[in-house]
PDB file of C-alpha atoms and ligand atoms in Angstrom:
ATOM      1  CA  MET M1039      -2.968  21.050   2.572  1.00 91.00           C
ATOM      2  CA  GLU M1040      -6.174  21.008   0.616  1.00 94.00           C
ATOM      3  CA  ASN M1041      -9.510  22.160   1.981  1.00 95.00           C
ATOM      4  CA  ILE M1042     -12.727  20.670   0.622  1.00 96.00           C
ATOM      5  CA  LYS M1043     -16.343  20.699   1.719  1.00 97.00           C
ATOM      6  CA  ILE M1044     -17.751  17.246   2.405  1.00 96.00           C
ATOM      7  CA  SER M1045     -21.182  18.462   3.489  1.00 96.00           C
ATOM      8  CA  LYS M1046     -22.845  21.806   3.987  1.00 94.00           C
ATOM      9  CA  ASN M1047     -21.478  22.109   7.515  1.00 95.00           C
ATOM     10  CA  CYS M1048     -18.197  20.203   7.280  1.00 97.00           C
ATOM     11  CA  ASP M1049     -14.785  21.057   5.849  1.00 97.00           C
ATOM     12  CA  ALA M1050     -12.133  18.386   5.403  1.00 98.00           C
ATOM     13  CA  PHE M1051      -8.507  19.500   5.544  1.00 97.00           C
ATOM     14  CA  ILE M1052      -6.373  17.008   3.675  1.00 97.00           C
ATOM     15  CA  TYR M1053      -2.672  16.918   4.564  1.00 96.00           C
ATOM     16  CA  ASN M1054      -0.060  15.323   2.304  1.00 90.00           C
ATOM     17  CA  ASP M1055       2.886  15.600   4.688  1.00 84.00           C
ATOM     18  CA  LEU M1056       3.141  11.888   5.483  1.00 83.00           C
ATOM     19  CA  GLU M1057       4.508   9.861   2.565  1.00 78.00           C
ATOM     20  CA  ILE M1058       2.312   6.804   2.867  1.00 78.00           C
ATOM     21  CA  TYR M1059      -1.121   8.304   3.156  1.00 86.00           C
ATOM     22  CA  THR M1060      -3.074  11.514   3.321  1.00 94.00           C
ATOM     23  CA  THR M1061      -4.496  12.556   6.674  1.00 96.00           C
ATOM     24  CA  ASN M1062      -7.834  14.281   7.132  1.00 97.00           C
ATOM     25  CA  VAL M1063      -8.842  16.722   9.828  1.00 98.00           C
ATOM     26  CA  PHE M1064     -12.511  17.712   9.952  1.00 98.00           C
ATOM     27  CA  LEU M1065     -14.151  20.948  11.033  1.00 98.00           C
ATOM     28  CA  ILE M1066     -17.892  20.660  11.624  1.00 98.00           C
ATOM     29  CA  GLU M1067     -19.849  23.840  12.230  1.00 97.00           C
ATOM     30  CA  LYS M1068     -23.103  23.382  14.109  1.00 97.00           C
ATOM     31  CA  LYS M1069     -25.684  25.702  15.706  1.00 95.00           C
ATOM     32  CA  SER M1070     -23.644  27.012  18.600  1.00 96.00           C
ATOM     33  CA  LYS M1071     -20.430  24.990  18.490  1.00 97.00           C
ATOM     34  CA  ILE M1072     -17.642  24.080  16.096  1.00 98.00           C
ATOM     35  CA  PHE M1073     -16.139  20.605  16.361  1.00 98.00           C
ATOM     36  CA  LEU M1074     -12.587  19.933  15.232  1.00 98.00           C
ATOM     37  CA  ILE M1075     -11.768  16.269  14.710  1.00 98.00           C
ATOM     38  CA  ASP M1076      -8.054  15.660  15.362  1.00 98.00           C
ATOM     39  CA  THR M1077      -5.129  18.073  15.347  1.00 98.00           C
ATOM     40  CA  PHE M1078      -2.577  16.424  13.008  1.00 96.00           C
ATOM     41  CA  CYS M1079       1.139  17.173  13.434  1.00 96.00           C
ATOM     42  CA  GLY M1080       1.613  20.397  15.398  1.00 96.00           C
ATOM     43  CA  SER M1081       0.960  24.123  15.655  1.00 97.00           C
ATOM     44  CA  ASP M1082       1.880  24.955  12.033  1.00 96.00           C
ATOM     45  CA  SER M1083      -0.566  22.408  10.671  1.00 96.00           C
ATOM     46  CA  MET M1084      -3.306  23.908  12.856  1.00 97.00           C
ATOM     47  CA  MET M1085      -2.586  27.529  11.902  1.00 97.00           C
ATOM     48  CA  PRO M1086      -4.772  27.664   8.763  1.00 96.00           C
ATOM     49  CA  ILE M1087      -7.631  26.074  10.681  1.00 97.00           C
ATOM     50  CA  LYS M1088      -7.319  28.579  13.509  1.00 96.00           C
ATOM     51  CA  GLU M1089      -7.427  31.351  10.908  1.00 96.00           C
ATOM     52  CA  ILE M1090     -10.597  29.948   9.380  1.00 95.00           C
ATOM     53  CA  ILE M1091     -12.222  29.705  12.803  1.00 95.00           C
ATOM     54  CA  LYS M1092     -11.170  33.293  13.577  1.00 94.00           C
ATOM     55  CA  HIS M1093     -12.617  34.591  10.301  1.00 92.00           C
ATOM     56  CA  LYS M1094     -15.945  32.966  10.995  1.00 90.00           C
ATOM     57  CA  ASN M1095     -16.081  35.530  13.809  1.00 77.00           C
ATOM     58  CA  ASN M1096     -19.196  33.987  15.283  1.00 86.00           C
ATOM     59  CA  ASN M1097     -18.003  33.297  18.829  1.00 89.00           C
ATOM     60  CA  LYS M1098     -19.073  29.692  18.643  1.00 96.00           C
ATOM     61  CA  GLU M1099     -17.317  27.457  21.126  1.00 97.00           C
ATOM     62  CA  VAL M1100     -14.655  25.284  19.490  1.00 97.00           C
ATOM     63  CA  ILE M1101     -14.533  21.736  20.787  1.00 98.00           C
ATOM     64  CA  VAL M1102     -11.596  19.554  19.800  1.00 98.00           C
ATOM     65  CA  ILE M1103     -11.893  15.773  19.574  1.00 98.00           C
ATOM     66  CA  ASN M1104      -8.977  13.305  19.570  1.00 98.00           C
ATOM     67  CA  THR M1105     -10.103  10.128  17.786  1.00 98.00           C
ATOM     68  CA  HIS M1106      -7.264   8.141  19.437  1.00 98.00           C
ATOM     69  CA  PHE M1107      -3.794   8.561  20.914  1.00 98.00           C
ATOM     70  CA  HIS M1108      -1.680   8.200  17.759  1.00 98.00           C
ATOM     71  CA  TRP M1109       0.748  11.080  17.114  1.00 96.00           C
ATOM     72  CA  ASP M1110      -0.689  12.122  13.732  1.00 96.00           C
ATOM     73  CA  HIS M1111      -4.039  12.888  15.415  1.00 97.00           C
ATOM     74  CA  VAL M1112      -2.946  14.776  18.527  1.00 98.00           C
ATOM     75  CA  TRP M1113       0.264  16.753  18.062  1.00 98.00           C
ATOM     76  CA  GLY M1114      -1.618  19.988  17.365  1.00 98.00           C
ATOM     77  CA  ASN M1115      -3.521  19.785  20.695  1.00 98.00           C
ATOM     78  CA  SER M1116      -1.384  22.479  22.301  1.00 96.00           C
ATOM     79  CA  SER M1117      -2.794  25.006  19.812  1.00 97.00           C
ATOM     80  CA  PHE M1118      -6.126  24.547  21.607  1.00 98.00           C
ATOM     81  CA  LYS M1119      -5.162  24.747  25.260  1.00 96.00           C
ATOM     82  CA  GLU M1120      -8.043  27.133  25.954  1.00 96.00           C
ATOM     83  CA  ASN M1121     -10.548  24.722  24.469  1.00 97.00           C
ATOM     84  CA  THR M1122     -12.274  21.570  25.545  1.00 98.00           C
ATOM     85  CA  ILE M1123     -10.368  18.612  24.079  1.00 98.00           C
ATOM     86  CA  ILE M1124     -12.372  15.409  24.237  1.00 98.00           C
ATOM     87  CA  GLY M1125     -10.886  11.929  24.147  1.00 98.00           C
ATOM     88  CA  HIS M1126     -11.641   8.494  25.518  1.00 98.00           C
ATOM     89  CA  GLU M1127     -10.407   7.999  29.088  1.00 97.00           C
ATOM     90  CA  GLN M1128      -7.798   5.536  27.791  1.00 98.00           C
ATOM     91  CA  CYS M1129      -6.629   8.044  25.162  1.00 98.00           C
ATOM     92  CA  GLY M1130      -5.216  10.335  27.842  1.00 97.00           C
ATOM     93  CA  GLU M1131      -3.451   7.437  29.589  1.00 97.00           C
ATOM     94  CA  LEU M1132      -1.968   6.017  26.379  1.00 98.00           C
ATOM     95  CA  LEU M1133      -0.936   9.390  25.044  1.00 97.00           C
ATOM     96  CA  ASP M1134       0.824  10.154  28.308  1.00 97.00           C
ATOM     97  CA  LYS M1135       2.536   6.751  28.320  1.00 98.00           C
ATOM     98  CA  TYR M1136       3.685   6.778  24.687  1.00 98.00           C
ATOM     99  CA  TRP M1137       4.229  10.512  24.169  1.00 97.00           C
ATOM    100  CA  GLU M1138       8.043  10.436  24.127  1.00 97.00           C
ATOM    101  CA  GLU M1139       8.269   7.194  22.177  1.00 97.00           C
ATOM    102  CA  GLN M1140       5.931   8.447  19.462  1.00 97.00           C
ATOM    103  CA  LEU M1141       7.760  11.769  19.318  1.00 96.00           C
ATOM    104  CA  LYS M1142      11.152  10.123  18.883  1.00 97.00           C
ATOM    105  CA  LYS M1143       9.977   7.720  16.200  1.00 96.00           C
ATOM    106  CA  ASN M1144       8.184  10.344  14.124  1.00 96.00           C
ATOM    107  CA  GLU M1145       9.977  13.597  14.862  1.00 95.00           C
ATOM    108  CA  LYS M1146      10.598  14.293  11.179  1.00 94.00           C
ATOM    109  CA  TYR M1147       6.877  14.971  10.819  1.00 95.00           C
ATOM    110  CA  ILE M1148       6.704  17.660  13.499  1.00 94.00           C
ATOM    111  CA  SER M1149       5.032  20.740  12.044  1.00 94.00           C
ATOM    112  CA  GLY M1150       5.783  23.834  14.149  1.00 95.00           C
ATOM    113  CA  ASN M1151       5.503  23.368  17.890  1.00 94.00           C
ATOM    114  CA  VAL M1152       4.574  20.097  19.457  1.00 96.00           C
ATOM    115  CA  GLU M1153       3.913  20.241  23.152  1.00 96.00           C
ATOM    116  CA  LYS M1154       2.405  17.527  25.278  1.00 97.00           C
ATOM    117  CA  TYR M1155      -1.233  18.337  25.801  1.00 97.00           C
ATOM    118  CA  LEU M1156      -3.713  15.600  26.666  1.00 98.00           C
ATOM    119  CA  PRO M1157      -7.513  15.541  26.311  1.00 98.00           C
ATOM    120  CA  ASN M1158      -8.965  17.582  29.177  1.00 98.00           C
ATOM    121  CA  VAL M1159     -12.452  16.020  29.049  1.00 98.00           C
ATOM    122  CA  THR M1160     -12.618  12.235  28.887  1.00 98.00           C
ATOM    123  CA  PHE M1161     -15.472   9.748  28.791  1.00 98.00           C
ATOM    124  CA  LYS M1162     -16.161   6.019  28.916  1.00 98.00           C
ATOM    125  CA  GLU M1163     -19.100   5.261  26.588  1.00 98.00           C
ATOM    126  CA  ASN M1164     -20.393   8.415  24.898  1.00 97.00           C
ATOM    127  CA  ILE M1165     -20.970  12.132  24.995  1.00 98.00           C
ATOM    128  CA  ASN M1166     -24.004  13.685  23.322  1.00 98.00           C
ATOM    129  CA  PHE M1167     -24.256  17.289  22.247  1.00 98.00           C
ATOM    130  CA  ILE M1168     -27.986  16.987  21.738  1.00 98.00           C
ATOM    131  CA  ASN M1169     -28.653  20.535  20.533  1.00 97.00           C
ATOM    132  CA  GLU M1170     -25.816  20.220  18.015  1.00 98.00           C
ATOM    133  CA  GLY M1171     -26.806  16.754  16.755  1.00 98.00           C
ATOM    134  CA  ILE M1172     -23.329  15.440  17.547  1.00 98.00           C
ATOM    135  CA  GLU M1173     -22.696  12.144  19.298  1.00 98.00           C
ATOM    136  CA  ILE M1174     -19.182  11.039  20.245  1.00 98.00           C
ATOM    137  CA  PHE M1175     -18.974   7.362  21.144  1.00 98.00           C
ATOM    138  CA  TYR M1176     -16.478   4.740  22.203  1.00 98.00           C
ATOM    139  CA  SER M1177     -15.589   2.536  19.236  1.00 98.00           C
ATOM    140  CA  PRO M1178     -12.582   0.348  20.102  1.00 98.00           C
ATOM    141  CA  GLY M1179     -10.928  -1.319  17.120  1.00 98.00           C
ATOM    142  CA  HIS M1180      -7.845   0.094  15.437  1.00 98.00           C
ATOM    143  CA  THR M1181      -6.728   0.964  18.988  1.00 98.00           C
ATOM    144  CA  VAL M1182      -8.330   0.304  22.364  1.00 98.00           C
ATOM    145  CA  ASP M1183      -9.090   4.027  22.840  1.00 98.00           C
ATOM    146  CA  SER M1184     -10.637   4.732  19.417  1.00 98.00           C
ATOM    147  CA  ILE M1185     -13.726   6.923  19.373  1.00 98.00           C
ATOM    148  CA  SER M1186     -16.032   7.930  16.525  1.00 98.00           C
ATOM    149  CA  ILE M1187     -18.363  10.813  15.832  1.00 98.00           C
ATOM    150  CA  PHE M1188     -21.845  10.686  14.360  1.00 98.00           C
ATOM    151  CA  ASP M1189     -23.553  13.782  13.022  1.00 98.00           C
ATOM    152  CA  HIS M1190     -27.243  12.942  13.466  1.00 98.00           C
ATOM    153  CA  ASP M1191     -28.423  15.859  11.302  1.00 97.00           C
ATOM    154  CA  GLU M1192     -26.299  14.956   8.275  1.00 97.00           C
ATOM    155  CA  LYS M1193     -26.054  11.196   9.043  1.00 98.00           C
ATOM    156  CA  ILE M1194     -22.283  11.347   8.599  1.00 98.00           C
ATOM    157  CA  LEU M1195     -20.038   8.913  10.439  1.00 98.00           C
ATOM    158  CA  TYR M1196     -16.468   9.988  11.225  1.00 98.00           C
ATOM    159  CA  ALA M1197     -14.594   6.752  11.881  1.00 98.00           C
ATOM    160  CA  GLY M1198     -11.075   7.906  12.813  1.00 98.00           C
ATOM    161  CA  ASP M1199      -8.563   5.196  11.928  1.00 98.00           C
ATOM    162  CA  ASN M1200     -11.010   2.317  12.371  1.00 98.00           C
ATOM    163  CA  LEU M1201     -11.681   2.340   8.633  1.00 98.00           C
ATOM    164  CA  GLU M1202      -9.077   2.795   5.958  1.00 97.00           C
ATOM    165  CA  LYS M1203      -8.663   1.780   2.352  1.00 96.00           C
ATOM    166  CA  PRO M1204      -7.157  -0.278   0.869  1.00 96.00           C
ATOM    167  CA  ILE M1205      -6.520  -2.087   4.187  1.00 97.00           C
ATOM    168  CA  ILE M1206      -7.085  -1.375   7.880  1.00 98.00           C
ATOM    169  CA  HIS M1207      -4.253  -1.168  10.426  1.00 97.00           C
ATOM    170  CA  VAL M1208      -4.994  -3.400  13.401  1.00 98.00           C
ATOM    171  CA  GLU M1209      -3.068  -2.126  16.404  1.00 97.00           C
ATOM    172  CA  ASN M1210      -5.076  -3.759  19.166  1.00 96.00           C
ATOM    173  CA  ASN M1211      -5.506  -7.530  19.312  1.00 94.00           C
ATOM    174  CA  ASP M1212      -9.191  -7.639  20.298  1.00 97.00           C
ATOM    175  CA  ILE M1213     -10.664  -8.523  16.902  1.00 97.00           C
ATOM    176  CA  GLU M1214     -14.092  -9.510  18.265  1.00 98.00           C
ATOM    177  CA  THR M1215     -14.525  -6.042  19.744  1.00 98.00           C
ATOM    178  CA  TYR M1216     -13.373  -4.448  16.484  1.00 98.00           C
ATOM    179  CA  ILE M1217     -16.070  -6.405  14.611  1.00 98.00           C
ATOM    180  CA  LYS M1218     -18.672  -5.312  17.198  1.00 98.00           C
ATOM    181  CA  THR M1219     -17.701  -1.699  16.538  1.00 98.00           C
ATOM    182  CA  PHE M1220     -18.235  -2.219  12.811  1.00 98.00           C
ATOM    183  CA  LYS M1221     -21.679  -3.723  13.469  1.00 98.00           C
ATOM    184  CA  LYS M1222     -22.508  -0.716  15.631  1.00 98.00           C
ATOM    185  CA  TYR M1223     -21.448   1.561  12.755  1.00 98.00           C
ATOM    186  CA  LEU M1224     -23.972  -0.189  10.497  1.00 98.00           C
ATOM    187  CA  ASP M1225     -26.734   0.343  13.098  1.00 98.00           C
ATOM    188  CA  TYR M1226     -26.331   4.096  12.695  1.00 98.00           C
ATOM    189  CA  LYS M1227     -27.301   3.723   9.005  1.00 98.00           C
ATOM    190  CA  PRO M1228     -24.819   6.418   7.937  1.00 98.00           C
ATOM    191  CA  LYS M1229     -25.471   8.213   4.648  1.00 98.00           C
ATOM    192  CA  LYS M1230     -21.810   9.119   4.417  1.00 98.00           C
ATOM    193  CA  ILE M1231     -18.760   7.527   6.031  1.00 98.00           C
ATOM    194  CA  THR M1232     -15.408   9.204   6.264  1.00 98.00           C
ATOM    195  CA  ALA M1233     -12.164   8.403   8.060  1.00 98.00           C
ATOM    196  CA  SER M1234      -8.840   9.963   8.965  1.00 98.00           C
ATOM    197  CA  HIS M1235      -6.835   8.514   6.072  1.00 97.00           C
ATOM    198  CA  THR M1236      -9.635   7.761   3.597  1.00 97.00           C
ATOM    199  CA  LEU M1237     -12.236  10.351   2.707  1.00 96.00           C
ATOM    200  CA  ASN M1238     -14.958   8.337   1.035  1.00 97.00           C
ATOM    201  CA  LEU M1239     -16.147   5.029   2.370  1.00 98.00           C
ATOM    202  CA  SER M1240     -19.335   3.039   2.075  1.00 98.00           C
ATOM    203  CA  GLU M1241     -21.247   0.409   4.046  1.00 98.00           C
ATOM    204  CA  GLU M1242     -19.726  -2.106   1.644  1.00 98.00           C
ATOM    205  CA  ASP M1243     -16.271  -1.128   2.941  1.00 98.00           C
ATOM    206  CA  ILE M1244     -17.448  -1.931   6.479  1.00 98.00           C
ATOM    207  CA  TYR M1245     -18.660  -5.387   5.367  1.00 98.00           C
ATOM    208  CA  GLN M1246     -15.328  -5.996   3.646  1.00 98.00           C
ATOM    209  CA  ALA M1247     -13.397  -4.895   6.726  1.00 98.00           C
ATOM    210  CA  ILE M1248     -15.459  -7.340   8.858  1.00 98.00           C
ATOM    211  CA  GLU M1249     -14.623 -10.107   6.393  1.00 98.00           C
ATOM    212  CA  TYR M1250     -10.943  -9.147   6.512  1.00 98.00           C
ATOM    213  CA  LEU M1251     -10.923  -9.224  10.324  1.00 98.00           C
ATOM    214  CA  ASN M1252     -12.537 -12.683  10.321  1.00 98.00           C
ATOM    215  CA  ASP M1253      -9.932 -13.931   7.829  1.00 97.00           C
ATOM    216  CA  LEU M1254      -7.158 -12.366   9.889  1.00 97.00           C
ATOM    217  CA  LYS M1255      -8.474 -14.000  13.063  1.00 96.00           C
ATOM    218  CA  ASN M1256      -8.695 -17.393  11.361  1.00 96.00           C
ATOM    219  CA  GLY M1257      -5.224 -17.092   9.836  1.00 94.00           C
ATOM    220  CA  LYS M1258      -6.658 -17.479   6.335  1.00 95.00           C
ATOM    221  CA  LYS M1259      -4.216 -17.007   3.475  1.00 94.00           C
ATOM    222  CA  ILE M1260      -5.207 -13.860   1.601  1.00 94.00           C
ATOM    223  CA  GLU M1261      -3.896 -12.602  -1.740  1.00 94.00           C
ATOM    224  CA  PHE M1262      -3.237  -8.862  -2.051  1.00 95.00           C
ATOM    225  CA  GLU M1263      -2.822  -6.649  -5.082  1.00 93.00           C
ATOM    226  CA  THR M1264      -0.052  -4.422  -3.804  1.00 95.00           C
ATOM    227  CA  GLU M1265       3.134  -4.526  -1.769  1.00 95.00           C
ATOM    228  CA  HIS M1266       1.684  -1.929   0.606  1.00 94.00           C
ATOM    229  CA  MET M1267      -1.314  -4.144   1.396  1.00 96.00           C
ATOM    230  CA  ARG M1268       0.915  -7.185   1.928  1.00 97.00           C
ATOM    231  CA  LYS M1269       3.112  -5.184   4.304  1.00 96.00           C
ATOM    232  CA  ILE M1270       0.204  -3.898   6.417  1.00 97.00           C
ATOM    233  CA  HIS M1271      -1.355  -7.362   6.447  1.00 97.00           C
ATOM    234  CA  MET M1272       1.935  -8.857   7.721  1.00 96.00           C
ATOM    235  CA  GLU M1273       2.032  -6.264  10.494  1.00 96.00           C
ATOM    236  CA  ASN M1274      -1.584  -7.101  11.394  1.00 97.00           C
ATOM    237  CA  CYS M1275      -0.757 -10.838  11.383  1.00 96.00           C
ATOM    238  CA  ASN M1276       2.259 -10.274  13.622  1.00 96.00           C
ATOM    239  CA  LEU M1277       0.133  -8.423  16.116  1.00 96.00           C
ATOM    240  CA  ILE M1278      -2.608 -11.076  16.186  1.00 95.00           C
ATOM    241  CA  HIS M1279      -0.625 -14.288  15.769  1.00 93.00           C
ATOM    242  CA  GLY M1280       2.904 -13.314  16.745  1.00 87.00           C
ATOM    243  CA  ILE M1281       5.857 -13.192  14.328  1.00 65.00           C
ATOM    244  CA  LEU M1282       5.265 -15.713  11.571  1.00 54.00           C
TER     245      LEU M1282
HETATM  246 ZN1   ZN R2443      -3.935   5.456  14.227  1.00 73.20          ZN
END
């Protein structure tokens, strides 16, 4: 795990445990609260972060956010049972429904203890921590329960799995809504955009992702540079158009 600063108040923890991509967990320290975005793969992966929080020794409340219900974003939740864990209302339902299935399929990635622990504060549209400059908002796309975080002080957008390079994973078939989420992202005029599997993104990447979603919807034939991109695109096509 590598720890880098992406802004004056935000650390990114970059995990290399999954073969196909790196996974980022973010720790944002604000005036009176610390926000932790996602909990990766279990108690061991959260240990260094808990240490860092402890050493800050500033008694700030730690608020955990689950960007969506996928296993690689939530398995460390049980390390934060005493804390507020925020997720979309559908995140709790989906996580509950698919907990065992996700665990079975991906058990080789378990890091330490993994215990079922769902978000304990849920919302429908958004939650604003006005004094902290943090807005958490519903942003369906990659999945139906995806949420994003905007730091209004730093103008940083945390997009979860909605954005990813070189290609996005579409795991919910409502493409129109996904495009609407991307347009909403642009309205925030972010100075910096970061996501759970890609650290540095730009507005241009959002425009390209919109174009990709339109092409996907229209069944346009697209050429890709790599086998990985072709594979993900096939999976996206299967979800939208059925097995080809
Ligand atoms: Zn995901």
